[in-house]
Every structure is written in structure tokens, then in C-alpha cells.
Coordinates of C-alpha atoms and ligand atoms in Angstrom, one line a residue:
M1475 CA 34.1 44.5 122.6
P1476 CA 35.5 47.9 123.8
A1477 CA 37.0 50.1 121.1
T1478 CA 40.7 51.0 120.5
I1479 CA 42.0 54.4 119.7
V1480 CA 45.2 54.6 117.7
V1481 CA 46.7 58.1 118.2
G1482 CA 49.9 59.8 117.0
A1483 CA 52.1 60.5 120.0
Q1484 CA 54.4 63.1 118.4
W1485 CA 54.2 65.6 115.5
G1486 CA 52.6 63.2 113.0
D1487 CA 54.1 60.6 110.6
E1488 CA 54.8 58.2 113.5
G1489 CA 53.6 55.3 111.4
K1490 CA 49.9 55.4 112.4
G1491 CA 48.9 53.9 109.0
R1492 CA 51.0 50.8 109.5
A1493 CA 50.0 50.5 113.1
T1494 CA 46.3 50.8 112.2
D1495 CA 46.9 48.2 109.4
W1496 CA 48.2 45.8 112.0
F1497 CA 45.2 46.2 114.3
A1498 CA 42.7 46.3 111.4
R1499 CA 43.3 42.7 110.6
E1500 CA 40.9 41.9 113.3
A1501 CA 38.7 45.1 113.2
D1502 CA 35.2 45.3 111.9
Y1503 CA 35.3 49.1 111.6
V1504 CA 38.2 51.6 111.2
V1505 CA 37.2 55.2 111.8
R1506 CA 39.0 58.4 110.9
Y1507 CA 37.7 61.1 113.3
Q1508 CA 39.4 64.3 112.5
G1509 CA 41.6 66.1 109.9
G1510 CA 41.3 65.6 106.2
N1511 CA 43.7 65.0 103.4
N1512 CA 46.5 66.7 105.2
A1513 CA 47.2 63.2 106.5
G1514 CA 49.4 60.7 104.6
H1515 CA 49.3 57.2 106.0
T1516 CA 51.6 54.7 104.3
I1517 CA 50.9 51.0 104.2
L1518 CA 53.2 48.5 102.5
V1519 CA 51.6 45.3 101.2
G1520 CA 54.2 43.1 99.6
D1521 CA 55.8 45.2 96.8
E1522 CA 52.9 47.6 96.8
R1523 CA 52.9 50.9 98.7
F1524 CA 49.6 52.7 99.5
A1525 CA 49.5 56.3 100.7
L1526 CA 46.1 57.0 102.1
S1527 CA 45.1 60.6 102.8
L1528 CA 41.4 60.3 103.8
I1529 CA 40.1 56.8 103.6
P1530 CA 40.8 54.9 106.8
S1531 CA 43.6 52.2 106.6
G1532 CA 41.1 49.4 107.3
V1533 CA 40.0 49.7 103.7
M1534 CA 42.8 47.2 102.9
Y1535 CA 40.8 44.4 104.4
P1536 CA 37.7 43.3 102.6
D1537 CA 35.8 42.5 105.9
C1538 CA 36.5 45.8 107.5
T1539 CA 34.3 48.9 107.0
P1540 CA 36.1 52.2 106.7
V1541 CA 34.3 55.1 108.3
I1542 CA 34.9 58.9 107.8
A1543 CA 33.3 60.4 110.8
S1544 CA 31.7 63.8 111.5
G1545 CA 34.9 65.4 112.9
C1546 CA 36.7 65.1 109.5
V1547 CA 36.9 67.7 106.8
V1548 CA 36.4 66.2 103.4
D1549 CA 37.6 67.4 100.0
P1550 CA 35.1 65.5 97.8
E1551 CA 37.3 65.6 94.8
V1552 CA 40.2 64.0 96.7
L1553 CA 37.9 61.4 98.2
L1554 CA 36.6 60.4 94.8
A1555 CA 40.1 60.2 93.5
E1556 CA 41.2 58.0 96.4
I1557 CA 38.2 55.7 95.8
E1558 CA 39.2 55.5 92.2
M1559 CA 42.9 54.9 93.0
L1560 CA 42.1 52.0 95.3
S1561 CA 39.6 50.4 92.9
S1562 CA 42.1 50.6 90.1
R1563 CA 44.6 48.8 92.3
G1564 CA 42.3 46.0 93.3
I1565 CA 41.1 47.3 96.7
D1566 CA 37.3 47.6 97.0
P1567 CA 36.3 50.7 98.9
G1568 CA 32.6 49.9 98.4
K1569 CA 32.0 49.5 102.1
L1570 CA 33.1 53.0 102.9
K1571 CA 30.8 55.1 105.1
L1572 CA 30.9 58.9 105.1
S1573 CA 29.2 61.0 107.8
A1574 CA 26.5 63.3 106.6
N1575 CA 27.8 65.8 109.2
A1576 CA 31.4 66.0 108.0
H1577 CA 32.3 69.4 106.7
L1578 CA 33.4 70.0 103.1
I1579 CA 36.7 71.5 102.1
M1580 CA 35.7 74.0 99.4
P1581 CA 37.9 75.4 96.6
Y1582 CA 38.0 78.7 98.5
H1583 CA 39.4 77.0 101.6
R1584 CA 42.3 75.7 99.5
K1585 CA 42.9 79.1 98.0
L1586 CA 42.7 80.8 101.4
D1587 CA 45.2 78.3 102.9
R1588 CA 47.7 79.1 100.1
V1589 CA 47.4 82.9 100.1
M1590 CA 47.3 83.1 103.9
E1591 CA 50.5 81.2 104.2
R1592 CA 52.2 83.3 101.6
Y1593 CA 51.0 86.4 103.4
L1594 CA 52.5 85.2 106.7
G1595 CA 55.9 85.0 105.1
R1596 CA 58.6 84.1 107.7
N1597 CA 55.9 83.4 110.2
Q1598 CA 54.1 80.8 108.2
I1599 CA 52.9 77.6 109.7
G1600 CA 54.0 75.4 106.8
T1601 CA 50.6 73.9 106.3
T1602 CA 49.9 71.3 103.8
K1603 CA 47.9 73.9 101.8
K1604 CA 44.9 71.5 101.5
G1605 CA 42.4 74.0 103.0
I1606 CA 42.2 72.3 106.4
G1607 CA 42.5 75.4 108.6
P1608 CA 40.0 77.5 106.6
A1609 CA 37.5 74.6 106.5
Y1610 CA 37.6 74.3 110.3
T1611 CA 37.5 78.1 110.6
D1612 CA 34.2 78.1 108.7
K1613 CA 32.9 75.1 110.7
Y1614 CA 33.4 77.0 114.0
A1615 CA 32.2 80.2 112.5
R1616 CA 29.0 78.3 111.7
R1617 CA 29.1 79.0 108.0
G1618 CA 30.6 75.7 106.9
V1619 CA 29.1 73.5 104.3
R1620 CA 28.4 69.9 105.2
V1621 CA 28.3 66.6 103.2
Q1622 CA 24.5 66.5 103.7
D1623 CA 24.1 69.9 102.1
L1624 CA 25.2 68.4 98.8
F1625 CA 21.9 66.5 98.7
D1626 CA 19.8 69.6 99.1
P1627 CA 20.8 71.8 96.1
K1628 CA 18.9 74.9 97.3
I1629 CA 20.4 74.9 100.7
F1630 CA 23.8 74.2 99.2
R1631 CA 23.5 77.1 96.9
D1632 CA 22.4 79.5 99.6
K1633 CA 25.3 78.4 101.9
V1634 CA 28.0 78.7 99.3
E1635 CA 26.7 82.0 98.1
A1636 CA 26.7 83.4 101.6
A1637 CA 30.1 82.1 102.4
L1638 CA 31.6 83.3 99.2
E1639 CA 30.2 86.8 99.7
D1640 CA 32.5 87.1 102.7
V1641 CA 35.4 85.1 101.3
N1642 CA 35.5 87.1 98.1
K1643 CA 35.8 90.3 100.0
V1644 CA 38.7 88.9 101.9
L1645 CA 40.3 87.4 98.8
T1646 CA 40.1 90.6 96.8
R1647 CA 40.6 93.3 99.4
V1648 CA 43.0 91.7 101.8
Y1649 CA 45.0 89.3 99.6
N1650 CA 44.7 91.0 96.2
Q1651 CA 43.3 87.9 94.5
L1652 CA 40.6 87.4 91.9
P1653 CA 37.1 86.6 93.4
M1654 CA 35.7 83.1 92.9
D1655 CA 32.6 82.5 90.9
P1656 CA 29.9 80.9 93.1
D1657 CA 28.1 79.2 90.2
E1658 CA 31.3 77.5 89.1
V1659 CA 31.9 76.2 92.6
I1660 CA 28.3 75.1 93.2
D1661 CA 28.0 73.3 89.8
H1662 CA 31.3 71.5 90.3
Y1663 CA 30.4 70.3 93.8
L1664 CA 26.8 69.4 93.0
G1665 CA 28.1 67.4 90.1
M1666 CA 29.9 65.1 92.5
A1667 CA 26.9 64.5 94.8
D1668 CA 25.6 61.4 92.9
R1669 CA 28.9 59.6 93.2
L1670 CA 29.1 60.3 97.0
V1671 CA 25.6 59.4 98.0
P1672 CA 26.1 55.7 98.2
Y1673 CA 28.6 56.2 101.0
V1674 CA 26.7 58.7 103.1
C1675 CA 25.2 57.6 106.4
D1676 CA 24.7 58.4 110.1
T1677 CA 28.1 57.1 111.2
S1678 CA 27.5 57.7 114.9
L1679 CA 24.4 55.4 114.8
L1680 CA 26.4 52.9 112.7
L1681 CA 29.1 52.7 115.3
W1682 CA 26.6 52.6 118.2
E1683 CA 25.0 49.6 116.7
A1684 CA 28.3 48.0 115.9
L1685 CA 29.5 48.4 119.5
R1686 CA 26.2 47.0 120.8
R1687 CA 26.8 43.9 118.7
G1688 CA 30.2 43.5 120.1
D1689 CA 32.0 44.3 116.9
E1690 CA 35.6 45.5 117.0
V1691 CA 35.9 49.3 116.3
L1692 CA 39.3 51.0 115.8
F1693 CA 39.8 54.7 115.7
E1694 CA 42.6 55.9 113.5
G1695 CA 44.0 59.3 114.4
A1696 CA 45.6 61.6 111.9
Q1697 CA 48.5 64.1 112.7
G1698 CA 49.7 63.8 116.3
T1699 CA 49.3 65.0 119.9
L1700 CA 51.8 67.8 119.5
L1701 CA 49.8 69.1 116.5
D1702 CA 46.6 69.2 118.5
V1703 CA 44.9 72.6 118.4
D1704 CA 44.3 72.6 122.2
H1705 CA 47.3 70.5 123.5
G1706 CA 50.0 71.0 120.8
T1707 CA 52.6 73.6 120.1
Y1708 CA 50.0 76.3 119.1
P1709 CA 49.8 78.1 116.7
F1710 CA 52.1 75.6 114.9
V1711 CA 49.5 72.9 114.9
T1712 CA 46.7 71.6 112.8
S1713 CA 43.1 72.9 113.2
S1714 CA 41.6 69.8 114.9
N1715 CA 42.0 67.5 117.9
P1716 CA 44.1 64.4 116.9
T1717 CA 44.2 63.4 120.6
A1718 CA 42.1 60.6 122.0
G1719 CA 39.4 62.9 123.2
G1720 CA 39.0 64.0 119.6
A1721 CA 38.1 60.4 118.7
L1722 CA 35.0 60.7 120.9
V1723 CA 33.9 64.1 119.8
G1724 CA 34.7 63.5 116.2
S1725 CA 32.8 60.3 115.9
G1726 CA 29.9 60.7 118.3
V1727 CA 30.9 57.8 120.5
G1728 CA 31.1 58.1 124.3
P1729 CA 34.1 57.5 126.6
R1730 CA 32.7 54.3 128.1
E1731 CA 33.1 52.5 124.8
I1732 CA 36.9 52.8 124.8
G1733 CA 39.1 50.0 126.1
R1734 CA 42.6 50.8 124.8
V1735 CA 44.4 54.0 123.7
V1736 CA 47.5 53.0 121.7
G1737 CA 50.0 55.8 121.2
V1738 CA 52.2 55.4 118.1
A1739 CA 55.7 56.9 118.5
K1740 CA 58.7 56.7 116.3
A1741 CA 61.9 55.5 118.0
Y1742 CA 63.2 59.1 117.3
I1743 CA 61.1 62.1 116.3
S1744 CA 60.2 64.2 113.3
R1745 CA 58.2 67.2 112.4
V1746 CA 57.2 68.8 109.0
G1747 CA 56.4 72.5 108.9
T1748 CA 57.5 75.2 111.3
G1749 CA 57.4 75.5 115.1
P1750 CA 59.5 74.7 118.1
F1751 CA 61.3 71.3 118.3
P1752 CA 63.7 70.9 121.2
T1753 CA 65.6 67.8 120.1
E1754 CA 65.9 68.8 116.5
L1755 CA 69.3 67.9 115.0
H1756 CA 71.0 70.2 112.5
D1757 CA 74.0 67.9 112.1
E1758 CA 75.0 64.8 110.2
V1759 CA 73.0 62.7 112.8
G1760 CA 69.9 64.5 111.7
D1761 CA 70.7 64.0 108.1
K1762 CA 71.3 60.3 108.7
L1763 CA 67.9 59.9 110.4
V1764 CA 66.3 61.6 107.4
E1765 CA 68.1 59.4 105.0
L1766 CA 67.7 56.1 106.8
G1767 CA 64.2 56.8 107.9
G1768 CA 63.1 58.0 104.5
E1769 CA 61.8 61.1 106.2
F1770 CA 60.1 62.9 103.4
G1771 CA 56.4 64.0 103.6
T1772 CA 53.9 61.5 102.2
V1773 CA 51.6 64.4 101.2
T1774 CA 53.9 67.3 100.3
G1775 CA 57.2 65.5 99.8
R1776 CA 58.8 68.0 102.2
R1777 CA 62.0 66.9 104.1
R1778 CA 61.0 66.2 107.7
R1779 CA 63.0 67.7 110.5
C1780 CA 64.4 65.0 112.6
G1781 CA 65.9 64.5 116.1
W1782 CA 66.4 62.1 119.0
L1783 CA 63.4 60.8 120.9
D1784 CA 61.9 63.4 123.2
L1785 CA 60.7 61.5 126.3
V1786 CA 59.5 64.7 128.0
A1787 CA 57.1 65.2 125.1
L1788 CA 56.2 61.5 125.0
R1789 CA 55.3 61.4 128.6
Y1790 CA 53.2 64.5 128.1
S1791 CA 51.5 62.7 125.2
V1792 CA 50.8 59.6 127.3
R1793 CA 49.1 61.9 129.9
I1794 CA 47.0 63.9 127.4
N1795 CA 45.6 60.8 125.8
S1796 CA 45.6 58.5 128.8
M1797 CA 47.5 56.0 126.7
S1798 CA 47.3 52.4 127.8
H1799 CA 50.0 51.1 125.4
L1800 CA 52.7 52.4 123.1
F1801 CA 53.4 51.1 119.6
L1802 CA 57.1 52.0 118.8
T1803 CA 58.0 52.3 115.1
K1804 CA 61.2 52.5 113.1
L1805 CA 63.4 51.0 115.7
D1806 CA 65.5 49.6 112.8
V1807 CA 66.5 53.1 111.8
L1808 CA 68.5 53.5 115.0
S1809 CA 70.6 50.4 114.3
A1810 CA 73.1 52.6 112.4
F1811 CA 74.3 54.5 115.5
E1812 CA 77.1 53.8 118.0
T1813 CA 75.0 55.3 120.8
V1814 CA 71.4 56.5 120.9
K1815 CA 70.2 59.5 122.9
V1816 CA 66.8 60.3 124.5
A1817 CA 65.8 63.6 126.0
T1818 CA 64.7 63.3 129.6
G1819 CA 64.5 67.0 130.4
Y1820 CA 65.0 70.5 129.1
V1821 CA 67.2 73.2 130.6
S1822 CA 66.3 76.8 130.0
L1823 CA 67.8 79.9 131.8
G1824 CA 69.2 77.6 134.5
E1825 CA 65.9 76.0 135.2
V1826 CA 65.3 72.2 134.6
Y1827 CA 62.0 71.0 133.1
E1828 CA 61.0 67.4 133.4
E1829 CA 57.4 68.0 132.4
F1830 CA 56.4 69.6 129.1
P1831 CA 56.7 73.3 130.0
R1832 CA 53.6 75.4 130.6
Q1833 CA 55.2 78.4 128.8
Q1834 CA 55.9 77.6 125.2
R1835 CA 58.8 80.1 125.0
V1836 CA 60.8 77.5 126.9
L1837 CA 60.6 75.0 123.9
Y1838 CA 62.4 77.5 121.7
N1839 CA 65.4 78.3 123.8
C1840 CA 66.0 75.2 125.8
T1841 CA 68.8 72.6 125.7
P1842 CA 67.7 69.0 126.0
V1843 CA 69.1 66.9 128.8
Y1844 CA 70.1 63.7 127.1
R1845 CA 70.6 60.2 128.4
E1846 CA 73.0 58.3 126.1
L1847 CA 72.3 54.6 125.7
P1848 CA 74.5 52.0 124.0
G1849 CA 73.6 51.3 120.4
W1850 CA 73.3 47.8 118.9
R1851 CA 74.8 48.3 115.5
Q1852 CA 73.2 45.3 113.9
D1853 CA 70.4 44.6 111.5
I1854 CA 67.2 44.0 113.4
T1855 CA 64.8 44.0 110.5
G1856 CA 64.4 40.2 110.7
C1857 CA 63.6 40.1 114.4
R1858 CA 60.1 38.9 115.1
S1859 CA 60.1 38.6 118.9
F1860 CA 61.4 40.8 121.7
S1861 CA 63.9 38.2 122.8
E1862 CA 65.5 38.2 119.3
L1863 CA 66.4 41.9 119.6
P1864 CA 70.0 42.7 120.7
K1865 CA 70.0 43.4 124.4
Q1866 CA 70.9 47.1 123.8
A1867 CA 67.7 47.5 121.7
Q1868 CA 65.7 45.7 124.4
A1869 CA 67.2 48.1 127.0
Y1870 CA 66.2 51.1 124.8
V1871 CA 62.6 49.9 124.7
E1872 CA 62.6 49.2 128.4
F1873 CA 64.0 52.7 129.1
I1874 CA 61.0 54.2 127.2
E1875 CA 58.6 52.1 129.2
E1876 CA 60.2 53.0 132.5
Y1877 CA 60.2 56.7 131.7
T1878 CA 56.7 56.9 130.4
G1879 CA 55.1 54.3 132.7
V1880 CA 53.3 52.6 129.8
P1881 CA 54.1 49.3 128.2
V1882 CA 55.6 49.3 124.7
A1883 CA 53.4 46.4 123.5
W1884 CA 54.4 46.5 119.8
V1885 CA 57.6 47.4 118.1
S1886 CA 58.1 47.6 114.3
V1887 CA 61.5 46.9 112.8
G1888 CA 60.7 47.7 109.1
P1889 CA 57.9 49.2 107.0
E1890 CA 56.6 45.8 105.8
R1891 CA 53.5 44.3 107.4
E1892 CA 55.3 41.4 109.0
Q1893 CA 58.3 43.4 110.2
M1894 CA 56.7 43.6 113.6
L1895 CA 57.0 42.2 117.1
Q1896 CA 54.3 41.9 119.7
R1897 CA 55.2 41.5 123.3
Ligands
GDP771 P1 51.6 58.1 109.5 O1 51.2 59.4 108.9 O2 51.7 58.2 111.0 O3 50.8 57.0 109.0 O4 53.1 57.8 109.0 P2 53.7 58.0 107.5 O5 53.1 56.9 106.6 O6 53.5 59.4 107.0 O7 55.2 57.9 107.7 C1 55.8 56.7 108.2 C2 56.8 56.1 107.2 O8 57.6 55.2 107.9 C3 56.2 55.4 106.1 O9 57.0 55.6 104.9 C4 56.2 53.9 106.5 O10 56.3 53.0 105.4 C5 57.5 53.9 107.3 N1 57.6 52.9 108.4 C6 56.6 52.6 109.3 N2 57.1 51.8 110.2 C7 58.4 51.6 109.9 C8 59.4 50.8 110.5 O11 59.2 50.1 111.6 N3 60.7 50.9 110.0 C9 60.9 51.6 108.9 N4 62.1 51.6 108.4 N5 60.0 52.3 108.2 C10 58.7 52.3 108.8
IMO772 P1 49.8 62.4 109.3 O1 48.4 62.0 109.6 C1 52.8 65.5 109.8 C2 51.4 69.7 109.9 C3 51.8 70.6 108.7 C4 51.8 71.9 109.4 C5 50.7 71.8 110.4 C6 49.4 72.5 109.9 O2 50.3 61.9 108.1 O3 50.7 62.2 110.5 P2 47.5 71.7 108.2 O4 47.6 71.5 106.7 O5 47.0 70.6 108.9 O6 46.8 73.0 108.5 O7 49.1 72.0 108.6 O8 50.4 70.4 110.6 N1 50.7 68.4 109.5 C7 51.3 67.2 109.5 N2 52.5 66.9 109.8 N3 51.9 64.6 109.5 C8 50.6 64.9 109.2 O9 49.6 64.0 109.1 C9 50.3 66.3 109.2 N4 49.1 67.0 108.9 C10 49.4 68.3 109.1 O10 53.0 70.2 108.2 O11 53.0 72.0 110.2
MG773 MG1 51.9 60.8 107.5

């Protein structure tokens, strides 16, 4: 059975967790392939709300194996706390698999993330301060510490000491901070090794064997296409590749295994942190989207910036990921509006852009070209099929399909598991 990639089509928080939860009913494996606990994926099961930061959403189903693959950065303390949290709420994470190659987020990564952001002042990225950027920096500088190093105390000690020798110079001389004690860091981390060892394996081999057996494998992206370090609004991005290509690199699975690439997009758009955002609304419509959509960060609680759906960006996202389908979320939030707008182009200095501009400067000083579509002004949270939707809502979805050239195969009309329609 070819695998499915679920990828964020916007700036994150599109509803990937709930979309993954929908597909995971039938999946044997759900794989996180990049990012770390900067992600916050919300799943509603009855009256219960689960916010997962690291463990793949498939953990909710006892028959599904959640996998944290090599491309992720793992804060072991956070992982153990999440395992604990799930166990205490009756979910068994015992099947979890953790790649031996995944890099560890160290205490000095978290510290660096905090002080670097503070230092940037007005130019800050607005990171989640979880140490993601510094952990990936060390990975690519080839002085990172991996999960497997935890099981070789001598190597672990050597690596941490070497890394801290550099980091402490930076902390003290550049950022005016106290140095960190290597022994404290090493003892704390080695003390967690025993609890992690049952989960550690060669996740690429595991997935290879699963795919050979014909098992269903689902890849769960974190963040979104516009936060991709290569294809997003750099430098206001995360430090990994959330895009579909990242699923392959991050999990050690080749492109011929993939059957579907499902892009998850909100019926409008949001962004947390700084960076350009052409359709951002600073008016009461923006406030209403925040209020009705409950647009506050799952991880940091920050208010998300909101705006009308940006079809220029969405079409770009379809291309970058070679999406086969779209999964549209939060259509119910738009029910409150008399008319709904979508951006089909940008105008900057008299020039019209219908493709995502090559020069990022354009994104800062452009005016979106909007198409205004009739609203539906009725509650759609009870609709369970496309034909039950008011015809204006159907037309809205069809407009997105037409513009992007990709079928919107799933639409969600509320946060609950069953508030879904499949076409
Ligand atoms: P993720 O990071 O992409 O998984 O998205 P988040 O979980 O951070 O944010 C999505 C939020 O929207 C969560 O609070 C979900 O419960 C909620 N949500 C998802 N789908 C829908 C929907 O169709 N309608 C409404 N009203 N809320 C939704
Ligand atoms: P999910 O998976 C939305 C944003 C941060 C910041 C930038 C860099 O829930 O969609 P980082 O801590 O990664 O170095 O921050 O990326 N960001 C997210 N925004 N959803 C996320 O994850 C995000 N993860 C990171 O706000 O702008
Ligand atoms: Mg989120």
C-alpha cells in the first residue's frame, strides 16, 4: 500500500493533527519526520482534548504504531512527559518507536533560543523558544548529539563537553549569560536513557519492512510549507523541511513509496510569530477570525495573526509539495460572514503577481487582489456530506479547487472527530 503524506499548506496550525487523526483510523504507522516540540497538534475525542507536541497523532489508536523518525529533534524530557501524560489519560504509548538517529534538543539549545531571540529585539523571529533552531544548527554543524549517543556514556560525555566548550564561550562572551555545567547536563540526560531505550530502533528499516508487507504508512508533517527553511518566508521560518520532500529525507523512505500527498489548509489563514503575511487583517474581521476560530497557539498560547485565504500561497504550496488532494479545515468559522474573500493575486508597485513572488520584498508591501464570494450565514457544523452544505459554501470549496487545480477531498466543519465530510 503506498504511503500518504499529510503536510501543512500554510504557516502551521492548519489542523494537521485532526486530519492525521482522521487518516490514522486505518493506518498501521504514523510518522513524524521533522521538527520537534515546537508543534502543537490538537485532537478532540469526545469531551477530551489532546495537544500533542512530539508523539505522532496515530498514538490515539491502539493498533497504530507512532514513529518519531530521524529528521526530528527530540527533547527527551518533553518526550517522557508526553508519554506520561498519555498514559495517565488512558492512552498507551507503548508501541512508540524513536529513531536512534534523531538529534537531541539539549538544555543549551533552549537557552540559546531564548537569548538569541531577546538579542534580536525588534527583528526576532518569534520562535517557540523550545531550542529547535539551535538543535538543527548543531546537527548541520556536525556537532549535534543523537539519541543513540545516550546509550554510549563515554561518547555522550565527549560530545556534550566539546559542544559546551563552544556554546559556553558564546553564552558568556556574546550574550552575557552564565556558563552551563557539562556534568549537570550529562548526568541529567544519561539519567533518562533507561526510560527511552525501550522505544529506540532503526525506524527507516521498520518502515521499509512495513511498506514491503503492504502496511499503511502515514507521514504527519509539523509546521507548514510557508515555514519551510528552503521554501518558506525565510528567515521567518522554522529550521527544518515540513514539505513533502522532508518526509522522505527525514524518515529514510524513498519517493517511490508515496501514493498521496494531502495538503491541510484552513479555510482562511493564520500565522504565529513574525514575518510577512499579505492577507493579514488588522480589523474587526481579523479579530472575529481569531475569536471564532479560537486562534491561540497550542504550544505558546500566543494570539495567531489571521487573514483571508491566500490562494496565491496555496497554489504555491500545492506545487512545492506536489499535492494530490487538499483537506480543508475550519470551514465552519467562515459561516459568520456576509461575504468571504480569497486572494487571487498581489499588486506591488503597479505590478500584478499571480504566482508566489520570487522576491520576498513583494510580500511585505503588496496589496492582495481579492475575489469576494457570497457567504452562507448558517450553521454548517452538523453537515456530514458535501450536498448538505449550503450552495455558497459548496461554491467556496469549488473555487479553491478550480484555482489550485487539486480536489478538496475532505472538509472539516468543527473540531470534533465526526465533524467531517468526505467527498
Ligand atoms: P495543527 O498544528 O495543524 O495540528 O493545528 P492546531 O491543533 O495547532 O490548530 C488547529 C485548531 O483548530 C485546533 O484547536 C483544532 O481543534 C481546531 N480545529 C480543527 N479543525 C477544525 C474545524 O473544522 N473547525 C473548527 N472550528 N476547529 C477546528
Ligand atoms: P504546528 O505543527 C505554527 C513558528 C514559530 C516561529 C517560527 C520559528 O503546530 O503547525 P521555531 O520554534 O520552530 O524555531 O519557530 O515557526 N512555528 C509554528 N507556527 N505552528 C507550528 O507548529 C509552529 N512551529 C513553529 O511561531 O514563527
Ligand atoms: Mg499547531
